[in-house]
Coordinates of C-alpha atoms and ligand atoms in Angstrom, one line a residue:
X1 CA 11.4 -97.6 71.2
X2 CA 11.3 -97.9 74.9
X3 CA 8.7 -97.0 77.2
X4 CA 11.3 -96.3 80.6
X5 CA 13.5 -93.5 80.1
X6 CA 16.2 -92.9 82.9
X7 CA 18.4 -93.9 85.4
X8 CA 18.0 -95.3 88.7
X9 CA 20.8 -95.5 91.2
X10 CA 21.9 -99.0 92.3
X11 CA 24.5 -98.9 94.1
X12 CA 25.8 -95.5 96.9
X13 CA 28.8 -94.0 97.4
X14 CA 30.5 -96.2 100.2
X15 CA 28.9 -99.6 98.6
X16 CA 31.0 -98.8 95.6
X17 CA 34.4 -98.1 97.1
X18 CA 34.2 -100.8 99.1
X19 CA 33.8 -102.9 96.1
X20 CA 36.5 -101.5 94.4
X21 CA 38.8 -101.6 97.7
X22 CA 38.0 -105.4 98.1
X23 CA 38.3 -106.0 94.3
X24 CA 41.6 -104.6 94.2
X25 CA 43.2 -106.2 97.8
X26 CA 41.2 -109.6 96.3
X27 CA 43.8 -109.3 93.5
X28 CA 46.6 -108.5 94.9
X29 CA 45.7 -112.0 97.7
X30 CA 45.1 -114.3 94.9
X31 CA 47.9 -113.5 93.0
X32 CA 50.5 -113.3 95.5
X33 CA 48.6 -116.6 97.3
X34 CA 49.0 -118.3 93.4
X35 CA 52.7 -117.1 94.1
X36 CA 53.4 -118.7 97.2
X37 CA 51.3 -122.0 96.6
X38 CA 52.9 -122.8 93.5
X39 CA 56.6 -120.9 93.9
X40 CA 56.6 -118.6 91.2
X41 CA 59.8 -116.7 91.2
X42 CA 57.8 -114.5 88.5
X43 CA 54.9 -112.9 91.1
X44 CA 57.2 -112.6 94.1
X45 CA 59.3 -110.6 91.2
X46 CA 56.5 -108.0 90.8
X47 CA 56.6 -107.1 94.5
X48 CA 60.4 -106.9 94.8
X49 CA 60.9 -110.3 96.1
X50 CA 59.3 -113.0 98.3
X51 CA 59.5 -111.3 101.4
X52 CA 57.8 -108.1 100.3
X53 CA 55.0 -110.0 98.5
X54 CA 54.2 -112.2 102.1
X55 CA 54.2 -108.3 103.3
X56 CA 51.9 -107.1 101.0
X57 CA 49.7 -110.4 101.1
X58 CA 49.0 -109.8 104.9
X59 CA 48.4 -105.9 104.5
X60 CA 46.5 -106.6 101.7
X61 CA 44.9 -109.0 104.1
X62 CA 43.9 -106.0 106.4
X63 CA 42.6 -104.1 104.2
X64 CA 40.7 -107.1 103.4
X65 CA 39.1 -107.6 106.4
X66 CA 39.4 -103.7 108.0
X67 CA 37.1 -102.5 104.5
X68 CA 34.1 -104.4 104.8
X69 CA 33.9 -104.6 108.6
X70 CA 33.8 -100.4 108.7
X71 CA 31.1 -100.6 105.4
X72 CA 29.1 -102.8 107.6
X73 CA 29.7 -100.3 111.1
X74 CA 28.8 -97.6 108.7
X75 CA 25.7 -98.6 107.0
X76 CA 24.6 -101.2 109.1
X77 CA 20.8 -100.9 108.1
X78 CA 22.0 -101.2 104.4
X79 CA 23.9 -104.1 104.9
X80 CA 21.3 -105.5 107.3
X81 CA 18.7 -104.7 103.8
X82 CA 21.1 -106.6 101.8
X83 CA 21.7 -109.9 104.2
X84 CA 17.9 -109.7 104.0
X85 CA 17.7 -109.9 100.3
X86 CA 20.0 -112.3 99.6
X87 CA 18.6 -114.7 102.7
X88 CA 15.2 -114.1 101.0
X89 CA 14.1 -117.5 98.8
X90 CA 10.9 -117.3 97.3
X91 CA 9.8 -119.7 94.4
X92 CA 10.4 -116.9 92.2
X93 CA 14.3 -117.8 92.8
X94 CA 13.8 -121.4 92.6
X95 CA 12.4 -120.7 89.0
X96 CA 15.6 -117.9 88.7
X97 CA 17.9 -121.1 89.0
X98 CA 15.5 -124.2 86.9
X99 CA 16.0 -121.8 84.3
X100 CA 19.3 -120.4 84.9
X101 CA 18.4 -116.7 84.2
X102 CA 18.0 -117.9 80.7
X103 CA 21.7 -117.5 80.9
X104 CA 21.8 -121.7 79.3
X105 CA 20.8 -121.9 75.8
X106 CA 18.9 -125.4 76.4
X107 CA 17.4 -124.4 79.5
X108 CA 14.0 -122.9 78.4
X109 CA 11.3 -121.2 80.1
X110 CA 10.2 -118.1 81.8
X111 CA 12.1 -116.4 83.9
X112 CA 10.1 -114.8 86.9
X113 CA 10.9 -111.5 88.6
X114 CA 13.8 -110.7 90.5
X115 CA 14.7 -109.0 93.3
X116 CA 17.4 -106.4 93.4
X117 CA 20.2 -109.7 93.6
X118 CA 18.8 -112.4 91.1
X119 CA 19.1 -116.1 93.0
X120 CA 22.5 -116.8 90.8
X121 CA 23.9 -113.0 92.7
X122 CA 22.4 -114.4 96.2
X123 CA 23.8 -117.7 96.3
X124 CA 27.2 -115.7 95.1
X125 CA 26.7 -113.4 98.1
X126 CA 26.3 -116.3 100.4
X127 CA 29.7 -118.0 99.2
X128 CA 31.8 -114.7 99.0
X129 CA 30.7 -113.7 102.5
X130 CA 31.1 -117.8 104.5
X131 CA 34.9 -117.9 101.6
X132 CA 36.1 -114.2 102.9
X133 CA 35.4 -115.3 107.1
X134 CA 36.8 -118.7 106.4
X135 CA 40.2 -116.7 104.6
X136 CA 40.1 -114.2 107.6
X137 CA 39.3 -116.6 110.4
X138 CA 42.5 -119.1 108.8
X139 CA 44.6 -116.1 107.3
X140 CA 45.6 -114.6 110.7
X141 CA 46.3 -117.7 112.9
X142 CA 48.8 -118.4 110.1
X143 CA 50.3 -115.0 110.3
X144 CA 50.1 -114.0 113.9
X145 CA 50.3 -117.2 115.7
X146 CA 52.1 -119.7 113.9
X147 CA 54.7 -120.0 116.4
X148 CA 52.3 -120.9 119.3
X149 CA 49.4 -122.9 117.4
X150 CA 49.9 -126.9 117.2
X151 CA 51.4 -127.9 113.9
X152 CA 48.0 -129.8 113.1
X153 CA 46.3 -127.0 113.4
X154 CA 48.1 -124.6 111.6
X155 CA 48.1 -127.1 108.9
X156 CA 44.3 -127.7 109.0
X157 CA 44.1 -123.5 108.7
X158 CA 46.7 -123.5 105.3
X159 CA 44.5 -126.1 104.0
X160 CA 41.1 -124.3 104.5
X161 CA 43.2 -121.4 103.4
X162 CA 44.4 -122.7 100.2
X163 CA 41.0 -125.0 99.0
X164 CA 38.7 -121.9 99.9
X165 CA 40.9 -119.7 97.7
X166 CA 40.4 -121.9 95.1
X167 CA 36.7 -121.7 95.2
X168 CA 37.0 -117.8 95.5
X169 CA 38.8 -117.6 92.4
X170 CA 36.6 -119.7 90.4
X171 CA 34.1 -118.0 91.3
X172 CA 34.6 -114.6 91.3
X173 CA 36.4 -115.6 87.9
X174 CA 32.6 -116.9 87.1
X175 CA 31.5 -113.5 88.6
X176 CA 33.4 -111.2 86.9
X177 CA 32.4 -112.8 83.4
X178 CA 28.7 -112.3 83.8
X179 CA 29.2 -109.1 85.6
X180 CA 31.7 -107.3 83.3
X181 CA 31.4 -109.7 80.0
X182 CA 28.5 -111.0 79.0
X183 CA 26.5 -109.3 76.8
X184 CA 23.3 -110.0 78.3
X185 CA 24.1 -108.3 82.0
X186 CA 27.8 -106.4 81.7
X187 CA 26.3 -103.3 82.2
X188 CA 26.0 -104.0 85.8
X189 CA 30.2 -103.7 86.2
X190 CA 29.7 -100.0 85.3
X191 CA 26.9 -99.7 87.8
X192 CA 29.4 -101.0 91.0
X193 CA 32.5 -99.4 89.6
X194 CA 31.3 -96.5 87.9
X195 CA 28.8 -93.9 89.4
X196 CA 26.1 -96.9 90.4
X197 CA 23.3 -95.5 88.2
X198 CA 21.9 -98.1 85.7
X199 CA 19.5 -97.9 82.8
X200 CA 15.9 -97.9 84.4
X201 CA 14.7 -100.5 81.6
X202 CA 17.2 -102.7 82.2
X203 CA 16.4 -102.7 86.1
X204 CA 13.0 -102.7 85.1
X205 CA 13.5 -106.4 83.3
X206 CA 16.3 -107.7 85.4
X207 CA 15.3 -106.9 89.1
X208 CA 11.4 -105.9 88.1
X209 CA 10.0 -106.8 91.9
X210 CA 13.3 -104.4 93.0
X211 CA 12.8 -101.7 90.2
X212 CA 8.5 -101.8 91.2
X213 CA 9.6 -101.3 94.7
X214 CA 11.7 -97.5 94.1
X215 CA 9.5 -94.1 94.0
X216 CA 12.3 -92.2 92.4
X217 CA 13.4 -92.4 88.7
X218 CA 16.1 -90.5 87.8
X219 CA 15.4 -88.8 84.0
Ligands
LIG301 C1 40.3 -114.0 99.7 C2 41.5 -113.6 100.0 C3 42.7 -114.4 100.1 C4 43.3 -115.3 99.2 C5 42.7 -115.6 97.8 C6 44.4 -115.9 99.8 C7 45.3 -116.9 99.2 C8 46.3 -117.5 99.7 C9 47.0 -118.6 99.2 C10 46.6 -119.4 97.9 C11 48.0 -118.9 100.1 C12 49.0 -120.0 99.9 C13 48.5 -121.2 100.8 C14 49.3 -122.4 100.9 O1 50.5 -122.2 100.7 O2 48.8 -123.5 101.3 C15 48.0 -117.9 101.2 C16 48.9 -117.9 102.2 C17 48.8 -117.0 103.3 N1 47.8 -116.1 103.5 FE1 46.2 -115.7 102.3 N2 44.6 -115.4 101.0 C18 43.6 -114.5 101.3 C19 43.4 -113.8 102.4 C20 44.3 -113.7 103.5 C21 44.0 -112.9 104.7 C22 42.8 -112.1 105.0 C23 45.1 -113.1 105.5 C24 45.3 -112.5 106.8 C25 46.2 -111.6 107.0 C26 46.0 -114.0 104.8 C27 47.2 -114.5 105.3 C28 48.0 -115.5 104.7 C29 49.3 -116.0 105.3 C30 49.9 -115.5 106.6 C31 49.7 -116.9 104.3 C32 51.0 -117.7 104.4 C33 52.0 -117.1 103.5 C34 52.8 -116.0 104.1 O3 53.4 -116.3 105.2 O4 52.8 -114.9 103.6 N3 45.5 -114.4 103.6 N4 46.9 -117.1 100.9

């Protein structure tokens, strides 16, 4: 029987439509970027043709970059708590990642307490946030000045472009599978993309130095 009954609230309003705006123009990048890089007749099929799939890779590429920078404008404190968080290193996360989250089979040990991001989410949040800059900071010279930039430059921004996409995908792939998947933690997709309440007890064992930290449970 368990001992915490409830819900608490993990994620607002405007942290989760931003997640779901950036999920869904993510998408829409990586498969029309596939698309391109590889010349698949197929995707540029889906969009009408070629030309409208560039179009809607650089829109989507607005919305890319226009979403998060207003979520930040909007809730800077928030986002300043979360840079915070996920800069935060304590050996508690060092023993997060020798033991994997117990997420390994053969890794064994203890897991210590987490913070509301375990070390595995923080690092993730580190990579996500350098990989979307580096798309954004390559992305438009490619679009919007590709007529005036020096052809060694322009190709020095398609391959950042291309070889950070790669790592994106993998690892959002990776993302996505503990997030929405695995048994052990998929209950946190529902949290971002539903109505960001999650079970207290599985806060309380997941992010316990997080969970400790709230004065409010919702029954
Ligand atoms: C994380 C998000 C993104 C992913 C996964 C992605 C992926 C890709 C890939 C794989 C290519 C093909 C590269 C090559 O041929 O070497 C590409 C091309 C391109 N990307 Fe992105 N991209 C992203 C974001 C952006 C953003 C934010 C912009 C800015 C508007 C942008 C603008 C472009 C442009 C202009 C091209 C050249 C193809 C064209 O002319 O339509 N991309 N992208």
């Amino acid at each position: 029987m368990s001992e915490i009954n409830g819900k608490v609230l993990k994620h607002g309003e405007q942290t989760r439509t931003m997640h779901w705006m950036h999920m869904i123009t993510f998408i829409l990048l990586a498969l029309t970027g596939i698309g391109f890089y590889f010349d698949i007749g197929f995707i540029g099929g889906i969009f009408g043709g070629e030309a409208n799939a560039s179009l809607v890779h650089r829109w989507a590429g607005v919305v890319f970059t226009v979403g998060p920078a207003l979520y930040i404008l909007l809730n800077f404190e928030r986002f300043a708590r979360f840079m915070d968080t996920i800069a935060t290193f304590t050996k508690d996360d060092f023993g997060w990642l020798k033991t994997m989250g117990g997420y390994i089979p053969f890794l064994k040990g203890d897991v210590p307490p987490q913070d509301k991001y375990n070390a595995g989410q923080k690092m993730l949040g580190h990579l996500i946030i350098i990989g979307c800059l580096l798309m954004i900071l390559t992305g438009f010279p490619m679009w919007l000045w590709r007529g005036v930039l020096p052809a060694a430059f322009l190709a020095f921004c398609y391959n950042i472009h291309f070889w950070v996409a790669v790592i994106l995908i993998l690892a959002i792939a990776g993302h996505f599978f503990l997030a929405a998947i695995h048994p052990k933690s998929r209950v946190e997709f529902a949290s971002m993309m539903m109505d960001g309440y999650i079970d207290a007890e599985i806060s309380a064992h997941h992010n316990e130095k997080w969970f400790n930290s709230l004065q409010e449970v919702k029954e």
